[in-house]
Coordinates of N, CA and C in Angstrom, one line a residue:
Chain A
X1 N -43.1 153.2 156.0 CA -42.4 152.3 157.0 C -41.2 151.7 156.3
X2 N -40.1 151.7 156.9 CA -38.9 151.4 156.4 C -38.9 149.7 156.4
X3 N -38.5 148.9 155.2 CA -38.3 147.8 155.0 C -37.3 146.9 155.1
X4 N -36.5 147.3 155.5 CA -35.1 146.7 155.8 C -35.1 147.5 156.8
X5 N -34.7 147.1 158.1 CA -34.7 147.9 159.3 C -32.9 147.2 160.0
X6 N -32.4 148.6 160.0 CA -30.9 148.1 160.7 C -30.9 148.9 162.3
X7 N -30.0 148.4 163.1 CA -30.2 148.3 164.5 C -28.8 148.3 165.1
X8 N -28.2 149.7 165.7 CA -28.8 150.6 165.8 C -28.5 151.9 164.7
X9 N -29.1 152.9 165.3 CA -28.7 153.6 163.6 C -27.3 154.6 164.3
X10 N -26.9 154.4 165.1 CA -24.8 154.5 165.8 C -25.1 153.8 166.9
X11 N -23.7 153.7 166.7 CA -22.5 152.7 167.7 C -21.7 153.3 167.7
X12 N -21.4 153.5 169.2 CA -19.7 154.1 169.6 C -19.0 153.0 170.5
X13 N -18.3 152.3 170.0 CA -17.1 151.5 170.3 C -15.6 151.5 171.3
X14 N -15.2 150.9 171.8 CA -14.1 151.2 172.0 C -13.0 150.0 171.5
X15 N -11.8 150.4 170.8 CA -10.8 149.5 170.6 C -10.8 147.8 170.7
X16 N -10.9 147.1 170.4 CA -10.6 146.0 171.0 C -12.1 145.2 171.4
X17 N -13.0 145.8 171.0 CA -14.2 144.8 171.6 C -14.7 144.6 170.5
X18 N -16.0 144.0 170.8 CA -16.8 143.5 169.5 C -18.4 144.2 169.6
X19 N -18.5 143.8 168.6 CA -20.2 145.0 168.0 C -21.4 143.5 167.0
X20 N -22.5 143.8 167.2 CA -23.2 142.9 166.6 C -24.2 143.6 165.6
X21 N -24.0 144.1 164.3 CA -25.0 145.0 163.8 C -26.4 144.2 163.2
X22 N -28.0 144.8 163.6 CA -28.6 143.8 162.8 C -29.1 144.4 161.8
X23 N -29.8 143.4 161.2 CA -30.3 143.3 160.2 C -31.3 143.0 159.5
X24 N -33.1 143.5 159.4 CA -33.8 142.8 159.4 C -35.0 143.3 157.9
X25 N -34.9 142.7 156.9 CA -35.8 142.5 155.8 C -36.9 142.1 156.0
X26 N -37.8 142.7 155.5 CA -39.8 142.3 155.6 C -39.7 143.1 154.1
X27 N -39.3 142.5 153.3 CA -39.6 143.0 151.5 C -39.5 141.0 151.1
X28 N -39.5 140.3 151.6 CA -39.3 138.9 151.4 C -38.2 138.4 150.1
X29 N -37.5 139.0 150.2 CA -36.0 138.7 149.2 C -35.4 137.7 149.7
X30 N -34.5 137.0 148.7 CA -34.1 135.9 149.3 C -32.6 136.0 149.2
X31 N -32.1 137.3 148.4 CA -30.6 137.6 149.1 C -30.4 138.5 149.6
X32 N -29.0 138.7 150.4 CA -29.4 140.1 151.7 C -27.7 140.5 151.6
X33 N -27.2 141.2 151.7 CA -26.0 142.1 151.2 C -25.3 142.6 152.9
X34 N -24.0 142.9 153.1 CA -23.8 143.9 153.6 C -22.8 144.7 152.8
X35 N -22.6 145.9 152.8 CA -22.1 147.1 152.3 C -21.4 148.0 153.2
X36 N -20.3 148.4 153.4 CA -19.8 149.5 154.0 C -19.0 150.9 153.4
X37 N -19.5 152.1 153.8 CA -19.4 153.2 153.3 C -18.3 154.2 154.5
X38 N -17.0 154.4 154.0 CA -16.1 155.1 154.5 C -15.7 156.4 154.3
X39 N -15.2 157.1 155.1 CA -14.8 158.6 154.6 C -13.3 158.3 153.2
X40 N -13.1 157.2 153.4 CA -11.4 157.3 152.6 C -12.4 156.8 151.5
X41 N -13.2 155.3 151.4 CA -13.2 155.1 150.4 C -14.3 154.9 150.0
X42 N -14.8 154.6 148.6 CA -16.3 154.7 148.0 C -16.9 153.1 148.7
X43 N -18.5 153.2 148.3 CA -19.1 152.0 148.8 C -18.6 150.7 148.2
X44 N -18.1 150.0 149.7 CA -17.6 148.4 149.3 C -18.4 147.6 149.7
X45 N -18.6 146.2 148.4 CA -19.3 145.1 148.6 C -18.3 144.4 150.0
X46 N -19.2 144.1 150.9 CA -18.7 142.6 151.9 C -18.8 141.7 151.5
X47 N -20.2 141.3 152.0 CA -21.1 139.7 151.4 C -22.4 140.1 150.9
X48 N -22.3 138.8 150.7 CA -23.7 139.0 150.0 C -24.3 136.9 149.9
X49 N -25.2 137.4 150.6 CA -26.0 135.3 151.0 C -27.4 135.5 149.9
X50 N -27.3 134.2 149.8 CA -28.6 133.9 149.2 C -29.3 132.6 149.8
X51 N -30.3 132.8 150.2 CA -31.4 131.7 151.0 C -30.5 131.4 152.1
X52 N -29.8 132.2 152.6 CA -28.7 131.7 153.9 C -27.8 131.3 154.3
X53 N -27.2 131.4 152.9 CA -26.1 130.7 152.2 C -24.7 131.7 151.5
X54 N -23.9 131.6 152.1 CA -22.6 132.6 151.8 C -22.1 132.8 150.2
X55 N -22.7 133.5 149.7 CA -22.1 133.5 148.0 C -21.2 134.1 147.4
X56 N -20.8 135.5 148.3 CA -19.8 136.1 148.0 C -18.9 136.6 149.2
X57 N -17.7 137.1 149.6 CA -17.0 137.1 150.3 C -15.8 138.5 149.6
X58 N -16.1 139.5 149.8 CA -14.8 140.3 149.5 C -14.2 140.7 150.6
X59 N -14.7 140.7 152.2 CA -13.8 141.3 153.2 C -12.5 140.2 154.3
X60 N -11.4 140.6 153.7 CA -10.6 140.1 154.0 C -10.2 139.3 155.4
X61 N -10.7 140.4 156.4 CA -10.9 140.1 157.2 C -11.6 139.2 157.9
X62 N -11.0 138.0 159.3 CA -12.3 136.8 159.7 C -13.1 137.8 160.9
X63 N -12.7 139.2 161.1 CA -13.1 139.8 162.2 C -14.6 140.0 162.0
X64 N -14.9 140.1 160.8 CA -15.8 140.5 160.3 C -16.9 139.3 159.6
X65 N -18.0 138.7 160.8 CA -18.5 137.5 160.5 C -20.2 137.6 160.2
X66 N -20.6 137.4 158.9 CA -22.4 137.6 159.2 C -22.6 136.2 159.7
X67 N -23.9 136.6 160.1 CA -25.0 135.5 160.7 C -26.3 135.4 160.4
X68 N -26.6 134.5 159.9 CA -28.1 134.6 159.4 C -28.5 133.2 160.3
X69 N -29.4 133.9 161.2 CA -30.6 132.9 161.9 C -31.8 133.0 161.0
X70 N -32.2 133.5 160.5 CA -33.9 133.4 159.8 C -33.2 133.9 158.3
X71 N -34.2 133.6 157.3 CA -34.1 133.9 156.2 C -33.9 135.3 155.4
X72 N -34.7 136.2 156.9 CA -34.8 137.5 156.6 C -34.0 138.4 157.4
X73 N -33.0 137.7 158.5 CA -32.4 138.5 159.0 C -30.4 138.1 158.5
X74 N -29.6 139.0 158.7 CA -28.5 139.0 158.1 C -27.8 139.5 158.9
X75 N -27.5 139.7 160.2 CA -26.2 140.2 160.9 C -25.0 140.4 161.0
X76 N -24.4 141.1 161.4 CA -23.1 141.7 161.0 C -22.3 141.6 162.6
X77 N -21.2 140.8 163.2 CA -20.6 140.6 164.0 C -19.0 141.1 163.5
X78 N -18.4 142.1 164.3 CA -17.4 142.6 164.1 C -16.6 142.6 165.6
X79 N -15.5 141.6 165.5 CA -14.5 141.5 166.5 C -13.2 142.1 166.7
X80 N -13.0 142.3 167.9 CA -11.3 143.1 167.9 C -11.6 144.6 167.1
X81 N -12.6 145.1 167.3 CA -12.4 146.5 166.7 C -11.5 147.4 166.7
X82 N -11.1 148.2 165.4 CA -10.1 148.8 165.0 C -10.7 150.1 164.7
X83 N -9.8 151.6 165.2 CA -10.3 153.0 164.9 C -10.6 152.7 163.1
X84 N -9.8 151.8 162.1 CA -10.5 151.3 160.6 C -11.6 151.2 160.3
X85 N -11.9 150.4 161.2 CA -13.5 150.0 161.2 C -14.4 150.9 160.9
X86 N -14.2 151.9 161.5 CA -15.4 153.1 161.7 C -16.1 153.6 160.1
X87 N -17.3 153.3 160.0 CA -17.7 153.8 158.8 C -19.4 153.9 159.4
X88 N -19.8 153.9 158.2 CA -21.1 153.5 158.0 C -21.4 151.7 157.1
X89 N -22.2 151.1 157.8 CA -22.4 149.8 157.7 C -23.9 149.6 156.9
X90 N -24.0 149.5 155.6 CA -25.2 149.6 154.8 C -25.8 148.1 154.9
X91 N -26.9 147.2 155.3 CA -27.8 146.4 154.7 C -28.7 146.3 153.8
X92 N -28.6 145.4 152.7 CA -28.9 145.8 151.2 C -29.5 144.1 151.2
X93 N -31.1 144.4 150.2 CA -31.5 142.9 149.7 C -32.1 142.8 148.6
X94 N -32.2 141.8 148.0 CA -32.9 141.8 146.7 C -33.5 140.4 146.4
X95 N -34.6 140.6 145.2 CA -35.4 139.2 145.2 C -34.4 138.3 145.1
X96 N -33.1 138.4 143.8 CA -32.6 137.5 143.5 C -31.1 137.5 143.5
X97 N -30.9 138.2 142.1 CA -29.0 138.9 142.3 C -29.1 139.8 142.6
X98 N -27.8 140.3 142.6 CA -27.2 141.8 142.8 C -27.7 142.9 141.6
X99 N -27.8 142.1 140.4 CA -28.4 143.0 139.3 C -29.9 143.6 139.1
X100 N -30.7 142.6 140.1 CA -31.9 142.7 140.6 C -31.7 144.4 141.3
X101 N -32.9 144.7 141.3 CA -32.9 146.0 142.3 C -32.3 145.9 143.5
X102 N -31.8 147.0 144.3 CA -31.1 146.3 145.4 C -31.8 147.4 146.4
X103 N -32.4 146.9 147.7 CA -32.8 147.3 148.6 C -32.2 148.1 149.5
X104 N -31.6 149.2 150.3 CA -30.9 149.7 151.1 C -31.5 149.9 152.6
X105 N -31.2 149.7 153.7 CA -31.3 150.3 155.0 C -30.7 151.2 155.1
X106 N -31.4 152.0 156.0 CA -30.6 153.4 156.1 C -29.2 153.4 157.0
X107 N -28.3 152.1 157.5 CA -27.0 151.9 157.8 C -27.1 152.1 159.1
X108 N -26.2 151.8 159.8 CA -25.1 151.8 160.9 C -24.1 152.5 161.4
X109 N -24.3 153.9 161.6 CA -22.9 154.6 161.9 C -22.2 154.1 162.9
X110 N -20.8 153.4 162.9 CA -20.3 152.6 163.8 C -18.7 153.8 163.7
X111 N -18.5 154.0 165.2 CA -17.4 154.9 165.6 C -16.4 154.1 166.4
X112 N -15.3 153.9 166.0 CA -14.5 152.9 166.9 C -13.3 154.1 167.2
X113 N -13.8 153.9 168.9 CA -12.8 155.5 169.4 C -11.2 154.5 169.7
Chain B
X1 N -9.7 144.2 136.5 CA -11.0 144.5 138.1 C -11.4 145.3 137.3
X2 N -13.4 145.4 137.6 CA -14.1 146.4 137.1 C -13.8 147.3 138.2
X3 N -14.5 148.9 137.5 CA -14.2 150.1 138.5 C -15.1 150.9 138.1
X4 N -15.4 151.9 138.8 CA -16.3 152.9 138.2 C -15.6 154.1 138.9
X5 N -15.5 155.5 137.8 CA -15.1 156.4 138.2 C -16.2 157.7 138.3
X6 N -15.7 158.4 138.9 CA -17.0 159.9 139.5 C -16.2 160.5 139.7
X7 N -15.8 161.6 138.1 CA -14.7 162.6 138.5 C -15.1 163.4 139.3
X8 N -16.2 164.0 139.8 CA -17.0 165.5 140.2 C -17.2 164.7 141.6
X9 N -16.9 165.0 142.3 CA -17.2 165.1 144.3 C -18.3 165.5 144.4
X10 N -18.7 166.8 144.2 CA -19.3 167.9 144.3 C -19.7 168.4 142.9
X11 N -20.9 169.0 142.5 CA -21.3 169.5 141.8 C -22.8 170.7 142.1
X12 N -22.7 171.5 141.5 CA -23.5 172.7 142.0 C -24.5 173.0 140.8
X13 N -25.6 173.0 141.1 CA -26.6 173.5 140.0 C -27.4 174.6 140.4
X14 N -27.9 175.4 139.7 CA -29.2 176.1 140.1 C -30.6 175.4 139.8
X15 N -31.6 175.4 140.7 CA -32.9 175.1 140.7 C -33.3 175.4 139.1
X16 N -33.7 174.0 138.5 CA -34.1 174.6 136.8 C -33.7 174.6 136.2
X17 N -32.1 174.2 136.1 CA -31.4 174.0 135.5 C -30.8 172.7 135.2
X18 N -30.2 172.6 133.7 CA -30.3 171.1 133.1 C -28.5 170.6 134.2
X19 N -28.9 169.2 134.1 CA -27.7 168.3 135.2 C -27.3 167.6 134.6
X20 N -25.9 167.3 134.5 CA -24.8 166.1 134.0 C -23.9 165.5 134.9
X21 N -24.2 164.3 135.6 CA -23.3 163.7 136.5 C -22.9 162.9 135.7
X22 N -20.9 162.8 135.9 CA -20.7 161.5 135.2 C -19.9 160.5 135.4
X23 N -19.9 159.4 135.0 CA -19.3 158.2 135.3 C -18.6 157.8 134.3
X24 N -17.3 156.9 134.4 CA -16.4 156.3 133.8 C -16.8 154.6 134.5
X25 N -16.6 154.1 133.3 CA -16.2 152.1 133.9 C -14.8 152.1 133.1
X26 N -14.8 151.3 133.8 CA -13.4 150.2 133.2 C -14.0 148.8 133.7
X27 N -14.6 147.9 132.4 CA -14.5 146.4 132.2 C -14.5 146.2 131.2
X28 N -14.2 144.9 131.2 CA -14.1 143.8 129.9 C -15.6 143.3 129.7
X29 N -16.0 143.5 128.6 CA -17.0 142.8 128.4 C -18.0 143.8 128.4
X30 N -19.2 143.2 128.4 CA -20.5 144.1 128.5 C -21.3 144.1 129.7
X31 N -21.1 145.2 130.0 CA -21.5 145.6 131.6 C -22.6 145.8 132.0
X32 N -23.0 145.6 133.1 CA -24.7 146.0 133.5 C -24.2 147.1 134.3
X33 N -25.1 148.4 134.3 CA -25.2 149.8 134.8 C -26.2 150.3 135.7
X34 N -25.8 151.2 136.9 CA -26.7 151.4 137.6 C -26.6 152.8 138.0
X35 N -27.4 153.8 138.6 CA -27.0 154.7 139.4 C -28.1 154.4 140.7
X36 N -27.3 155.1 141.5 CA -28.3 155.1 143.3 C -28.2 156.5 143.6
X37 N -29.7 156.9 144.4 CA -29.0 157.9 144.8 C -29.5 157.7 146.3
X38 N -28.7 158.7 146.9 CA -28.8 158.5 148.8 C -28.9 160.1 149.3
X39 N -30.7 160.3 149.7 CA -30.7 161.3 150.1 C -30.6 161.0 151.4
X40 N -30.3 162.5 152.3 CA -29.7 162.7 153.3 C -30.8 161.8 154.5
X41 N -29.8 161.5 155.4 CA -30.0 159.9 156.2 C -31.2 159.0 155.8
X42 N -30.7 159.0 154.6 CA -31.2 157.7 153.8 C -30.3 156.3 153.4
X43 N -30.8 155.2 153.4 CA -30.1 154.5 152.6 C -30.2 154.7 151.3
X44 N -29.2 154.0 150.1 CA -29.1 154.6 148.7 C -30.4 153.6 147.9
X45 N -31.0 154.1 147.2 CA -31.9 154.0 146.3 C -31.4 154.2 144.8
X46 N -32.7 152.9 144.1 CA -32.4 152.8 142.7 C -32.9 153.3 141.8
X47 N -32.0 154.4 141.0 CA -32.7 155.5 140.1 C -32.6 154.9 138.7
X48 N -31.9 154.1 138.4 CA -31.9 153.7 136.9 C -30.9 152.5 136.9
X49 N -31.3 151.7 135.9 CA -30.4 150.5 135.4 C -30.0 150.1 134.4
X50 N -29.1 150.1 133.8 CA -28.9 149.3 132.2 C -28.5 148.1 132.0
X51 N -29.2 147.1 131.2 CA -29.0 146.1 130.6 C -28.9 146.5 129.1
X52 N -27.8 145.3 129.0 CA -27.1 145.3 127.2 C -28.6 145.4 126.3
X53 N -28.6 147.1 126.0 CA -29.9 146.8 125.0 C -29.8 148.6 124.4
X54 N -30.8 149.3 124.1 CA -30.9 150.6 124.0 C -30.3 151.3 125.0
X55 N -29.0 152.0 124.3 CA -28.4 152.9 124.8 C -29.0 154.0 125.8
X56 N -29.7 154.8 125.7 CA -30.5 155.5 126.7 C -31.2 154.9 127.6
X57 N -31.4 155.1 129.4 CA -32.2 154.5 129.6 C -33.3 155.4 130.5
X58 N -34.5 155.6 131.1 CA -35.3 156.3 131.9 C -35.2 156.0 133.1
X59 N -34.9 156.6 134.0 CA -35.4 156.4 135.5 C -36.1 157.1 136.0
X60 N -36.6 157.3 137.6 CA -37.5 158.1 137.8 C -37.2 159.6 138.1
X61 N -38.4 160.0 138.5 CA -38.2 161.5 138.8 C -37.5 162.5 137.9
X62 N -37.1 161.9 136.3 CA -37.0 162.9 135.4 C -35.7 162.4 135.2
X63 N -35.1 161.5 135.8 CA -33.6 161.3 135.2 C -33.3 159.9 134.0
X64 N -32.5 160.3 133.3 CA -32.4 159.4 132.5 C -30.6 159.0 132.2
X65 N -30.1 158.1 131.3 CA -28.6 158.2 131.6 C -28.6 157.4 130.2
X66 N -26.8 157.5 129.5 CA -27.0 156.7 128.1 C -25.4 156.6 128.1
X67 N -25.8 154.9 127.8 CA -24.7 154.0 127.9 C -23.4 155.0 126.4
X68 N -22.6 154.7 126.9 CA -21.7 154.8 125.5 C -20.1 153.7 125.4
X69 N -20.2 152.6 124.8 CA -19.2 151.6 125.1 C -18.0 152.2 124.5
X70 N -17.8 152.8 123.9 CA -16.9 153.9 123.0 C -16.2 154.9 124.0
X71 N -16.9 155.5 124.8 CA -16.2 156.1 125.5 C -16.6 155.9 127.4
X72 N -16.8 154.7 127.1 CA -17.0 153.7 128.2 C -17.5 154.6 129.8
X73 N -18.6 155.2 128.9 CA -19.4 156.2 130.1 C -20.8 155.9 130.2
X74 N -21.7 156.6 131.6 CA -22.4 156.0 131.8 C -23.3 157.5 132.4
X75 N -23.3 158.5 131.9 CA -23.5 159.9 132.3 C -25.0 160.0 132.8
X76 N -25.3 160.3 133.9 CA -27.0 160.6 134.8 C -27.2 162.5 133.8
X77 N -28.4 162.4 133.4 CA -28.8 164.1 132.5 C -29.9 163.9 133.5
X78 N -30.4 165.3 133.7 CA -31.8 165.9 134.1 C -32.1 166.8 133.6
X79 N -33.4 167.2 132.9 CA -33.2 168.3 131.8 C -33.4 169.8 132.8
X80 N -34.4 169.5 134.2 CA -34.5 170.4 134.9 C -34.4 169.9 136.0
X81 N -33.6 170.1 137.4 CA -33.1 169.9 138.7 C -34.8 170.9 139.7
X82 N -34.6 170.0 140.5 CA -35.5 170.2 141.8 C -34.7 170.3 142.7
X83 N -35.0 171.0 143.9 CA -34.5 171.4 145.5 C -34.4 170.1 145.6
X84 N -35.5 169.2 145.5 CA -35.3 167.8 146.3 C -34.6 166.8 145.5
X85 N -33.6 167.0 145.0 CA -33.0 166.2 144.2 C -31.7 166.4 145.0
X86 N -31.3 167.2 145.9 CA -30.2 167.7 146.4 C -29.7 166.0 147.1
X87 N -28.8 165.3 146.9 CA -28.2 163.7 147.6 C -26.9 163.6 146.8
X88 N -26.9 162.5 146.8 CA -25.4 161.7 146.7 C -25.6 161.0 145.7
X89 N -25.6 161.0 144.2 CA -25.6 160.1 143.2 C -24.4 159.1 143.3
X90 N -24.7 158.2 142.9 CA -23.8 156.5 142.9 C -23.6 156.0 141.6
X91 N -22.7 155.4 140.7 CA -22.7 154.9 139.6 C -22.0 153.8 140.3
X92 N -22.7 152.7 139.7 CA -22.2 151.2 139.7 C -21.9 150.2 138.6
X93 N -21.1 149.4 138.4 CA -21.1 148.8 137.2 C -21.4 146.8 137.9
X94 N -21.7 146.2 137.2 CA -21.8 144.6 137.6 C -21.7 143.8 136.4
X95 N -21.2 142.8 136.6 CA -20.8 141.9 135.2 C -22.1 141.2 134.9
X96 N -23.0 141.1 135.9 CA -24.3 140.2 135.4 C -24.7 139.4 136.6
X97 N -25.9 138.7 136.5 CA -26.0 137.4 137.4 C -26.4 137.5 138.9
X98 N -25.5 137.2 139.4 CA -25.2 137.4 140.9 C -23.8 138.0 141.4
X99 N -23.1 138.5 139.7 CA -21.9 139.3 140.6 C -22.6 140.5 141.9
X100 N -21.4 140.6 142.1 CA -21.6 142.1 143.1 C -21.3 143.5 142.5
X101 N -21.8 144.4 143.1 CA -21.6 145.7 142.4 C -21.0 146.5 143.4
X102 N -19.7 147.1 142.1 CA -19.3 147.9 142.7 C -19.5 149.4 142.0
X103 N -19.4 150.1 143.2 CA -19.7 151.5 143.4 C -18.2 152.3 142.7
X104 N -18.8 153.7 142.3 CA -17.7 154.8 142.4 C -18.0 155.5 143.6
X105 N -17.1 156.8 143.9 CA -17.5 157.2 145.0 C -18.4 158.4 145.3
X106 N -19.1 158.6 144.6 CA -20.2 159.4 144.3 C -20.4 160.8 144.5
X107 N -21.2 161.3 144.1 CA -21.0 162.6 143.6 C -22.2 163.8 144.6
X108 N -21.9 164.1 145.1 CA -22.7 165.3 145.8 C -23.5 166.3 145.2
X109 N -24.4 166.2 145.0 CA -25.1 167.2 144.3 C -25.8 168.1 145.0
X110 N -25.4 169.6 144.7 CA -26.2 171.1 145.5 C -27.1 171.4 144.7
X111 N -28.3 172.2 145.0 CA -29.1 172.6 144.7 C -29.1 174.2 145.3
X112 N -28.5 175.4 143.7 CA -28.7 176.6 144.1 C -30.0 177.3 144.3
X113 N -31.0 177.7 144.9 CA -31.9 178.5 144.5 C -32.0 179.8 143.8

């Protein structure tokens, strides 16, 4: 049974709207990652929270907002979509850091036509 | 900026035969090491890790990898390849702690019969 469960496993989009990807851990970690994987480029850190809490931040973008309502879940809200956007959207967790083992969901294929 | 490089895209073995996937870093300092691998519609999984200690390290399923700060590599060996080893190896490097890890862009590996 898969432990990180992401939701849905694609999305087809159109231009200009918005997407809510989820994200949901039962491995009881208390930081939770997002990750995205593109055809141009190799796997990029987003964020990455701990106990619910925003600790890291590399995507430049404000289009691109998590949300954590429960400890274990970690959502991924993406506005004004762009044909850029389109990748695969990885959910990643771990007990503690990033150096900790890192947990993967099997992603989000998100297509922004 | 740390980086990790993955000259090989693609690489091709025959069943039984010994495997060398490799990685380059570029950081300052002493790095923590990872490889993932991501079989097909999977999320990526953790095959081995290194912390500043003994150069060689073990992971599962027969793979092992050895640090070299000298020539700032981080190379995945298998002395004999399986069909089911056929995914996507990942090398990552992280400075420690709670940084984030970044990825190279990983390497494809075939399995000839």
């Amino acid at each position: 049974d898969p432990k990180i469960i992401q939701k849905p496993k694609y999305l087809v989009a159109v231009t200009g709207s918005e997407k809510i990807l989820i994200c949901e851990q039962y491995l009881g970690h208390n930081a939770m990652y997002w990750y995205r994987q593109s055809a141009k480029k190799p796997l990029e850190f987003m964020f990455s929270y701990s106990y619910q809490k925003l600790m890291d931040n590399q995507t430049a973008s404000s289009r691109f907002q998590p949300q954590s309502s429960k400890k274990n879940h970690l959502d991924l809200q993406i506005t004004a979509l762009k044909p850029d956007d389109s990748a695969t959207y990885f959910c990643a967790s771990s007990q503690e850091g990033a150096n900790e083992r890192l947990f993967f969901g099997h992603g989000t294929k998100l297509s922004v036509l | 900026a740390q980086s990790v490089t993955q000259p090989d895209a693609r690489v091709t073995v025959s069943e039984g035969a010994s495997l060398q996937l490799r990685c380059k870093y570029s950081y300052f300092g002493t790095p923590y090491l990872f490889w993932y691998v991501q079989y097909p519609r999977q999320g990526l999984q953790l095959l081995l890790k290194y912390y500043p200690g003994d150069p060689v390290v073990q992971g599962v399923n027969g793979f092992e990898a050895e640090f070299s700060k000298s020539n700032s590599s981080f190379h995945l060996r298998k002395a004999s390849v399986h069909w089911s080893d056929w995914a996507v190896y990942f090398c990552a490097v992280s400075m420690g702690g709670a940084d984030r890890l970044t990825f190279g862009k990983g390497t494809q590996l075939i399995i000839q019969p």
